Amino acid sequence: MNTHTNHQHPEGRPHDEAVHVEVEIEDRVEVLVIPITDNMVLVELIRTQLELDADVHLFERDHDQPLHHHPQGRKHLRIVGHRCHQVTLEVRQEHLVKHHHFPPSMTVFRALQWAVGKHGYNLDPMQAAKANLILPGADQPLPREDVLGKYVKHGHCTLVVDLTLKDFTNG
């Protein structure tokens, strides 16, 4: 019995090669280890193992398009599963409201970049450096590494946030 992880099959692929998939779905994170085979359909294997309905879209984290196949050579993937294909982000600042569509897999950081940029509120660099997105009524900004889909309420595809320039570094 060979337990070495780098033993090669005749076709050149390690016999125990697998892809590690972290799947974030609403309020939970699942970690899967899926053996790589020549005919595997990664999206279908994820759906089967997590018992996901066909209406759950799977995106690679921070990517615009749904995942359809395993990116060749990738051993680790971070996937976001969400019922919304697109999230309408409604960003409020003072009396203005700006809307933009993002996939639910987009990070808060990328949404913030849009909000402070020329297509959003076009803030100067000093203001943009202090800017954060915050849920209405919350006392802390959204973590920039989180995905937008995490904050979309079940049954909705819109996320309302405020653009704040408040300094949160000193509590």
Coordinates of N, CA and C in Angstrom, one line a residue:
M1 N 0.8 -1.2 0.0 CA 0.0 0.0 0.0 C 0.9 1.2 0.0
N2 N 0.7 2.1 -1.0 CA 1.5 3.3 -1.1 C 0.7 4.5 -0.5
T3 N 1.3 5.2 0.5 CA 0.7 6.3 1.1 C 1.3 7.6 0.7
H4 N 2.3 7.6 -0.2 CA 2.9 8.9 -0.6 C 1.9 9.6 -1.5
T5 N 1.9 10.9 -1.3 CA 0.9 11.8 -2.0 C 1.5 12.2 -3.4
N6 N 2.7 11.9 -3.7 CA 3.3 12.3 -5.0 C 3.5 11.1 -5.9
H7 N 3.0 10.0 -5.6 CA 3.1 8.8 -6.4 C 2.3 9.1 -7.7
Q8 N 2.9 8.8 -8.9 CA 2.2 9.1 -10.1 C 1.5 7.9 -10.8
H9 N 0.4 8.1 -11.3 CA -0.3 7.2 -12.2 C 0.5 7.2 -13.5
P10 N 0.3 6.2 -14.4 CA 1.0 6.1 -15.7 C 0.7 7.4 -16.5
E11 N -0.5 8.0 -16.4 CA -0.9 9.1 -17.2 C -0.3 10.4 -16.6
G12 N 0.5 10.3 -15.5 CA 1.2 11.5 -15.0 C 0.4 12.2 -13.9
R13 N -0.7 11.8 -13.5 CA -1.5 12.4 -12.4 C -1.3 11.7 -11.1
P14 N -1.1 12.4 -10.0 CA -1.0 11.7 -8.7 C -2.3 11.0 -8.5
H15 N -2.2 9.8 -7.9 CA -3.4 8.9 -7.7 C -4.3 9.4 -6.7
D16 N -3.9 10.3 -5.8 CA -4.8 10.8 -4.8 C -5.0 12.3 -5.0
E17 N -4.9 12.9 -6.2 CA -5.1 14.3 -6.4 C -6.5 14.7 -6.2
A18 N -6.7 15.8 -5.5 CA -8.0 16.3 -5.2 C -8.1 17.8 -5.2
V19 N -9.3 18.3 -5.3 CA -9.5 19.8 -5.3 C -10.2 20.0 -3.9
H20 N -9.7 21.0 -3.2 CA -10.3 21.4 -1.9 C -11.2 22.6 -2.2
V21 N -12.4 22.4 -1.8 CA -13.4 23.5 -2.2 C -14.0 24.0 -0.9
E22 N -13.9 25.3 -0.7 CA -14.6 25.9 0.5 C -15.8 26.6 -0.1
V23 N -17.0 26.2 0.3 CA -18.3 26.7 -0.2 C -19.0 27.5 0.8
E24 N -19.2 28.8 0.5 CA -19.9 29.7 1.5 C -21.4 29.8 0.9
I25 N -22.3 29.4 1.7 CA -23.7 29.4 1.3 C -24.5 30.1 2.5
E26 N -25.0 31.3 2.2 CA -25.7 32.1 3.2 C -24.9 32.2 4.5
D27 N -25.4 31.5 5.5 CA -24.7 31.7 6.8 C -23.8 30.5 7.2
R28 N -23.4 29.7 6.3 CA -22.6 28.6 6.6 C -21.4 28.4 5.6
V29 N -20.4 27.7 6.0 CA -19.3 27.4 5.2 C -19.0 25.9 5.2
E30 N -19.0 25.3 4.1 CA -18.7 23.9 4.0 C -17.4 23.7 3.3
V31 N -16.6 22.7 3.7 CA -15.3 22.4 3.1 C -15.4 21.0 2.5
L32 N -15.2 20.9 1.2 CA -15.2 19.6 0.5 C -13.8 19.2 0.0
V33 N -13.5 18.0 -0.1 CA -12.4 17.5 -0.8 C -12.9 16.5 -1.8
I34 N -12.7 16.9 -3.1 CA -13.3 16.2 -4.2 C -12.1 15.6 -5.1
P35 N -12.1 14.3 -5.2 CA -11.1 13.7 -6.0 C -11.2 14.2 -7.5
I36 N -10.1 14.4 -8.1 CA -10.1 14.9 -9.5 C -10.0 13.7 -10.4
T37 N -11.0 13.6 -11.3 CA -11.1 12.6 -12.3 C -11.2 13.3 -13.6
D38 N -10.9 12.5 -14.7 CA -11.0 13.1 -16.0 C -12.3 13.6 -16.5
N39 N -13.4 12.9 -16.0 CA -14.7 13.3 -16.4 C -15.6 14.0 -15.3
M40 N -14.9 14.5 -14.3 CA -15.7 15.1 -13.2 C -16.3 16.4 -13.7
V41 N -17.5 16.7 -13.2 CA -18.1 18.0 -13.3 C -18.2 18.6 -11.9
L42 N -17.3 19.4 -11.6 CA -17.1 19.9 -10.3 C -18.4 20.6 -9.7
V43 N -19.1 21.4 -10.5 CA -20.3 22.1 -10.1 C -21.4 21.0 -9.7
E44 N -21.5 20.0 -10.5 CA -22.5 18.9 -10.1 C -22.1 18.2 -8.9
L45 N -20.8 17.9 -8.7 CA -20.4 17.2 -7.5 C -20.6 18.0 -6.3
I46 N -20.4 19.3 -6.4 CA -20.6 20.2 -5.2 C -22.1 20.2 -4.9
R47 N -23.0 20.4 -6.0 CA -24.4 20.4 -5.8 C -24.9 19.1 -5.1
T48 N -24.4 17.9 -5.5 CA -24.8 16.6 -5.0 C -24.3 16.5 -3.5
Q49 N -23.1 16.8 -3.3 CA -22.5 16.6 -1.9 C -23.2 17.5 -0.9
L50 N -23.6 18.7 -1.3 CA -24.2 19.7 -0.4 C -25.7 19.7 -0.5
E51 N -26.3 18.8 -1.4 CA -27.7 18.8 -1.6 C -28.3 20.1 -1.9
L52 N -27.7 20.8 -2.9 CA -28.2 22.1 -3.3 C -29.2 22.0 -4.4
D53 N -30.2 22.9 -4.4 CA -31.2 23.0 -5.4 C -30.6 23.6 -6.7
A54 N -31.2 23.3 -7.8 CA -30.7 23.8 -9.1 C -30.8 25.3 -9.1
D55 N -31.6 26.0 -8.3 CA -31.7 27.4 -8.3 C -30.6 28.1 -7.5
V56 N -29.6 27.4 -7.0 CA -28.5 28.0 -6.3 C -27.4 28.1 -7.3
H57 N -26.9 29.4 -7.5 CA -25.9 29.7 -8.4 C -24.5 29.5 -7.7
L58 N -23.5 29.0 -8.3 CA -22.2 28.8 -7.7 C -21.2 29.7 -8.5
F59 N -20.6 30.6 -7.7 CA -19.6 31.5 -8.2 C -18.3 31.2 -7.5
E60 N -17.2 31.4 -8.3 CA -15.9 31.5 -7.6 C -15.8 32.8 -6.9
R61 N -15.3 32.9 -5.7 CA -15.3 34.1 -4.9 C -14.6 35.2 -5.7
D62 N -15.3 36.4 -5.7 CA -14.8 37.6 -6.3 C -14.8 37.5 -7.9
H63 N -15.5 36.6 -8.5 CA -15.6 36.5 -9.9 C -17.0 36.9 -10.3
D64 N -17.1 37.3 -11.6 CA -18.4 37.9 -12.1 C -19.4 36.8 -12.6
Q65 N -18.8 35.7 -13.2 CA -19.7 34.7 -13.9 C -19.8 33.5 -13.0
P66 N -20.9 32.8 -13.1 CA -21.1 31.5 -12.4 C -20.0 30.5 -12.8
L67 N -19.7 29.6 -11.9 CA -18.7 28.6 -12.2 C -19.4 27.5 -13.0
H68 N -18.8 27.1 -14.1 CA -19.3 26.0 -14.9 C -18.5 24.8 -14.9
H69 N -17.1 25.0 -14.8 CA -16.2 23.8 -14.8 C -15.0 24.1 -13.9
H70 N -14.3 23.1 -13.6 CA -13.1 23.2 -12.7 C -12.0 23.9 -13.5
P71 N -11.5 25.0 -12.9 CA -10.4 25.7 -13.6 C -9.2 24.7 -13.5
Q72 N -8.6 24.4 -14.7 CA -7.5 23.4 -14.8 C -6.3 23.8 -13.9
G73 N -5.8 22.9 -13.2 CA -4.6 23.1 -12.4 C -4.9 23.6 -11.0
R74 N -6.1 24.0 -10.7 CA -6.4 24.6 -9.4 C -6.7 23.5 -8.4
K75 N -6.1 23.6 -7.2 CA -6.2 22.6 -6.2 C -7.1 23.2 -5.1
H76 N -7.3 24.5 -5.0 CA -8.1 25.1 -3.9 C -9.0 26.1 -4.6
L77 N -10.3 26.0 -4.2 CA -11.3 27.0 -4.8 C -12.1 27.5 -3.6
R78 N -12.5 28.8 -3.7 CA -13.4 29.3 -2.7 C -14.7 29.7 -3.5
I79 N -15.8 29.0 -3.2 CA -17.0 29.2 -4.0 C -18.1 29.8 -3.1
V80 N -18.9 30.6 -3.7 CA -20.1 31.2 -3.1 C -21.3 30.7 -3.7
G81 N -22.2 30.1 -3.0 CA -23.5 29.6 -3.5 C -24.6 30.6 -3.0
H82 N -25.4 31.0 -4.0 CA -26.5 32.0 -3.7 C -27.6 31.8 -4.6
R83 N -28.8 32.1 -4.2 CA -30.0 32.0 -5.0 C -30.1 33.1 -6.0
C84 N -29.5 34.3 -5.7 CA -29.5 35.4 -6.6 C -28.3 35.3 -7.6
H85 N -28.7 35.5 -8.9 CA -27.6 35.5 -9.9 C -26.9 36.9 -9.8
Q86 N -27.6 37.9 -9.5 CA -27.1 39.3 -9.3 C -27.7 39.9 -8.1
V87 N -26.9 40.7 -7.4 CA -27.4 41.4 -6.2 C -27.4 42.9 -6.6
T88 N -28.5 43.6 -6.4 CA -28.6 45.0 -6.6 C -28.1 45.7 -5.3
L89 N -26.9 46.3 -5.4 CA -26.4 47.0 -4.3 C -26.9 48.5 -4.3
E90 N -27.5 48.9 -3.3 CA -28.1 50.2 -3.1 C -27.2 50.9 -2.1
V91 N -26.4 51.9 -2.6 CA -25.5 52.6 -1.7 C -26.0 54.0 -1.4
R92 N -26.2 54.3 -0.2 CA -26.8 55.6 0.2 C -25.7 56.4 0.8
Q93 N -25.6 57.7 0.5 CA -24.8 58.7 1.1 C -25.5 60.0 1.2
E94 N -25.7 60.5 2.4 CA -26.5 61.7 2.6 C -27.9 61.5 1.9
H95 N -28.2 62.4 1.0 CA -29.5 62.3 0.4 C -29.5 61.6 -1.0
L96 N -28.3 61.1 -1.4 CA -28.2 60.4 -2.7 C -28.2 58.9 -2.5
V97 N -28.7 58.2 -3.6 CA -28.6 56.8 -3.7 C -28.1 56.4 -5.0
K98 N -27.1 55.5 -5.0 CA -26.6 54.9 -6.3 C -26.8 53.4 -6.3
H99 N -27.1 52.9 -7.4 CA -27.3 51.4 -7.6 C -26.3 50.8 -8.5
H100 N -25.9 49.6 -8.2 CA -25.1 48.8 -9.1 C -25.4 47.3 -8.9
H101 N -25.2 46.6 -10.0 CA -25.4 45.1 -9.9 C -24.1 44.4 -9.8
F102 N -24.0 43.5 -8.8 CA -22.8 42.7 -8.6 C -23.3 41.2 -8.4
P103 N -22.4 40.3 -8.7 CA -22.7 38.9 -8.4 C -22.6 38.8 -6.9
P104 N -23.3 37.9 -6.2 CA -23.3 37.7 -4.8 C -21.9 37.3 -4.3
S105 N -21.0 36.9 -5.2 CA -19.7 36.4 -4.8 C -18.7 37.6 -4.7
M106 N -19.1 38.8 -5.1 CA -18.2 40.0 -5.0 C -17.9 40.4 -3.6
T107 N -16.7 40.7 -3.3 CA -16.4 41.1 -2.0 C -16.8 42.5 -1.7
V108 N -17.0 42.8 -0.4 CA -17.4 44.1 0.1 C -16.3 45.1 -0.4
F109 N -15.0 44.7 -0.4 CA -13.9 45.6 -0.8 C -14.1 46.0 -2.3
R110 N -14.5 45.1 -3.1 CA -14.7 45.5 -4.6 C -15.9 46.4 -4.7
A111 N -17.0 46.1 -3.9 CA -18.1 47.0 -4.0 C -17.8 48.4 -3.5
L112 N -17.0 48.5 -2.4 CA -16.5 49.8 -1.9 C -15.7 50.5 -2.9
Q113 N -14.8 49.8 -3.6 CA -14.0 50.4 -4.7 C -15.0 51.1 -5.7
W114 N -16.0 50.4 -6.1 CA -17.0 51.0 -7.0 C -17.7 52.2 -6.4
A115 N -18.1 52.1 -5.2 CA -18.9 53.2 -4.5 C -18.1 54.4 -4.4
V116 N -16.8 54.3 -4.1 CA -15.9 55.5 -4.0 C -15.4 56.0 -5.3
G117 N -15.4 55.2 -6.3 CA -14.8 55.5 -7.6 C -15.7 56.4 -8.5
K118 N -15.2 56.6 -9.7 CA -15.9 57.6 -10.6 C -17.3 57.1 -11.0
H119 N -17.6 55.8 -11.0 CA -19.0 55.4 -11.4 C -19.9 55.4 -10.2
G120 N -19.3 55.6 -9.0 CA -20.1 55.7 -7.8 C -20.2 57.2 -7.3
Y121 N -19.6 57.5 -6.2 CA -19.7 58.8 -5.6 C -18.5 59.7 -5.9
N122 N -17.5 59.1 -6.6 CA -16.3 59.9 -7.1 C -15.7 60.7 -6.0
L123 N -15.3 60.0 -4.9 CA -14.7 60.6 -3.8 C -13.2 60.9 -4.1
D124 N -12.7 62.0 -3.4 CA -11.3 62.3 -3.6 C -10.5 61.2 -2.8
P125 N -9.2 61.1 -3.1 CA -8.5 60.0 -2.5 C -8.5 60.0 -0.9
M126 N -8.5 61.2 -0.3 CA -8.5 61.3 1.2 C -9.8 60.7 1.7
Q127 N -10.9 61.1 1.1 CA -12.2 60.6 1.5 C -12.3 59.1 1.3
A128 N -11.9 58.7 0.1 CA -12.0 57.3 -0.3 C -11.2 56.4 0.7
A129 N -10.1 56.8 1.2 CA -9.3 56.0 2.1 C -10.0 55.8 3.4
K130 N -10.9 56.7 3.8 CA -11.7 56.6 5.1 C -13.0 55.9 4.9
A131 N -13.4 55.7 3.7 CA -14.8 55.2 3.4 C -15.0 53.7 3.8
N132 N -16.2 53.4 4.2 CA -16.6 52.0 4.5 C -18.1 51.9 4.1
L133 N -18.5 50.6 3.9 CA -19.9 50.3 3.7 C -20.4 49.7 5.0
I134 N -21.6 50.2 5.4 CA -22.2 49.8 6.7 C -23.7 49.5 6.5
L135 N -24.2 48.5 7.1 CA -25.6 48.2 7.1 C -26.3 49.3 7.8
P136 N -27.5 49.8 7.4 CA -28.2 50.8 8.1 C -28.5 50.4 9.5
G137 N -28.1 51.3 10.4 CA -28.3 51.1 11.9 C -27.2 50.3 12.5
A138 N -26.3 49.8 11.8 CA -25.2 49.0 12.4 C -24.1 50.0 13.0
D139 N -23.3 49.4 13.9 CA -22.3 50.3 14.5 C -20.9 49.9 14.0
Q140 N -20.8 48.9 13.2 CA -19.5 48.6 12.6 C -19.6 48.4 11.1
P141 N -18.6 48.8 10.3 CA -18.7 48.6 8.9 C -18.7 47.1 8.5
L142 N -19.1 46.8 7.3 CA -19.0 45.4 6.8 C -17.5 45.0 6.6
P143 N -17.2 43.8 7.0 CA -15.8 43.4 6.8 C -15.5 43.3 5.3
R144 N -14.4 44.0 4.9 CA -14.1 44.1 3.5 C -13.9 42.8 2.8
E145 N -13.5 41.7 3.5 CA -13.2 40.4 2.9 C -14.5 39.6 2.7
D146 N -15.6 40.0 3.3 CA -16.8 39.2 3.2 C -17.4 39.4 1.8
V147 N -18.3 38.5 1.4 CA -18.9 38.6 0.1 C -20.3 39.3 0.3
L148 N -20.8 40.0 -0.7 CA -22.0 40.7 -0.6 C -23.2 39.7 -0.3
G149 N -23.2 38.6 -0.9 CA -24.3 37.6 -0.7 C -24.5 37.2 0.7
K150 N -23.5 37.3 1.5 CA -23.7 37.0 3.0 C -24.7 37.9 3.6
Y151 N -24.9 39.1 3.1 CA -25.7 40.1 3.8 C -27.1 40.3 3.1
V152 N -27.3 39.5 2.0 CA -28.6 39.6 1.3 C -29.6 38.8 2.0
K153 N -30.7 39.3 2.5 CA -31.8 38.6 3.2 C -32.4 37.5 2.3
H154 N -32.7 36.4 2.8 CA -33.3 35.3 2.1 C -34.6 35.7 1.4
G155 N -34.7 35.4 0.1 CA -35.9 35.8 -0.7 C -35.7 37.2 -1.3
H156 N -34.6 37.9 -1.1 CA -34.4 39.2 -1.7 C -33.1 39.1 -2.5
C157 N -32.9 40.0 -3.5 CA -31.7 40.1 -4.2 C -31.2 41.6 -4.2
T158 N -31.6 42.3 -3.2 CA -31.1 43.7 -3.0 C -30.4 43.9 -1.7
L159 N -29.3 44.6 -1.6 CA -28.6 44.9 -0.4 C -28.5 46.4 -0.3
V160 N -29.0 47.0 0.8 CA -29.0 48.4 1.1 C -27.9 48.6 2.1
V161 N -27.0 49.5 1.7 CA -25.9 49.9 2.6 C -25.7 51.4 2.6
D162 N -25.0 51.9 3.7 CA -24.7 53.3 3.7 C -23.2 53.5 3.5
L163 N -22.8 54.5 2.7 CA -21.4 54.8 2.5 C -21.0 55.8 3.6
T164 N -20.1 55.4 4.5 CA -19.7 56.2 5.6 C -18.3 56.6 5.6
L165 N -18.0 57.8 6.0 CA -16.6 58.3 6.1 C -16.1 58.3 7.5
K166 N -16.9 57.8 8.4 CA -16.6 57.8 9.9 C -15.3 56.9 10.1
D167 N -14.5 57.4 11.0 CA -13.2 56.7 11.4 C -13.6 55.6 12.4
F168 N -13.4 54.3 12.1 CA -13.7 53.2 13.0 C -12.5 52.6 13.6
T169 N -11.3 53.2 13.4 CA -10.0 52.7 13.9 C -9.9 52.8 15.4
N170 N -10.5 53.8 16.0 CA -10.4 54.1 17.5 C -11.6 53.7 18.3
G171 N -12.4 52.8 17.7 CA -13.6 52.3 18.4 C -14.7 53.3 18.4

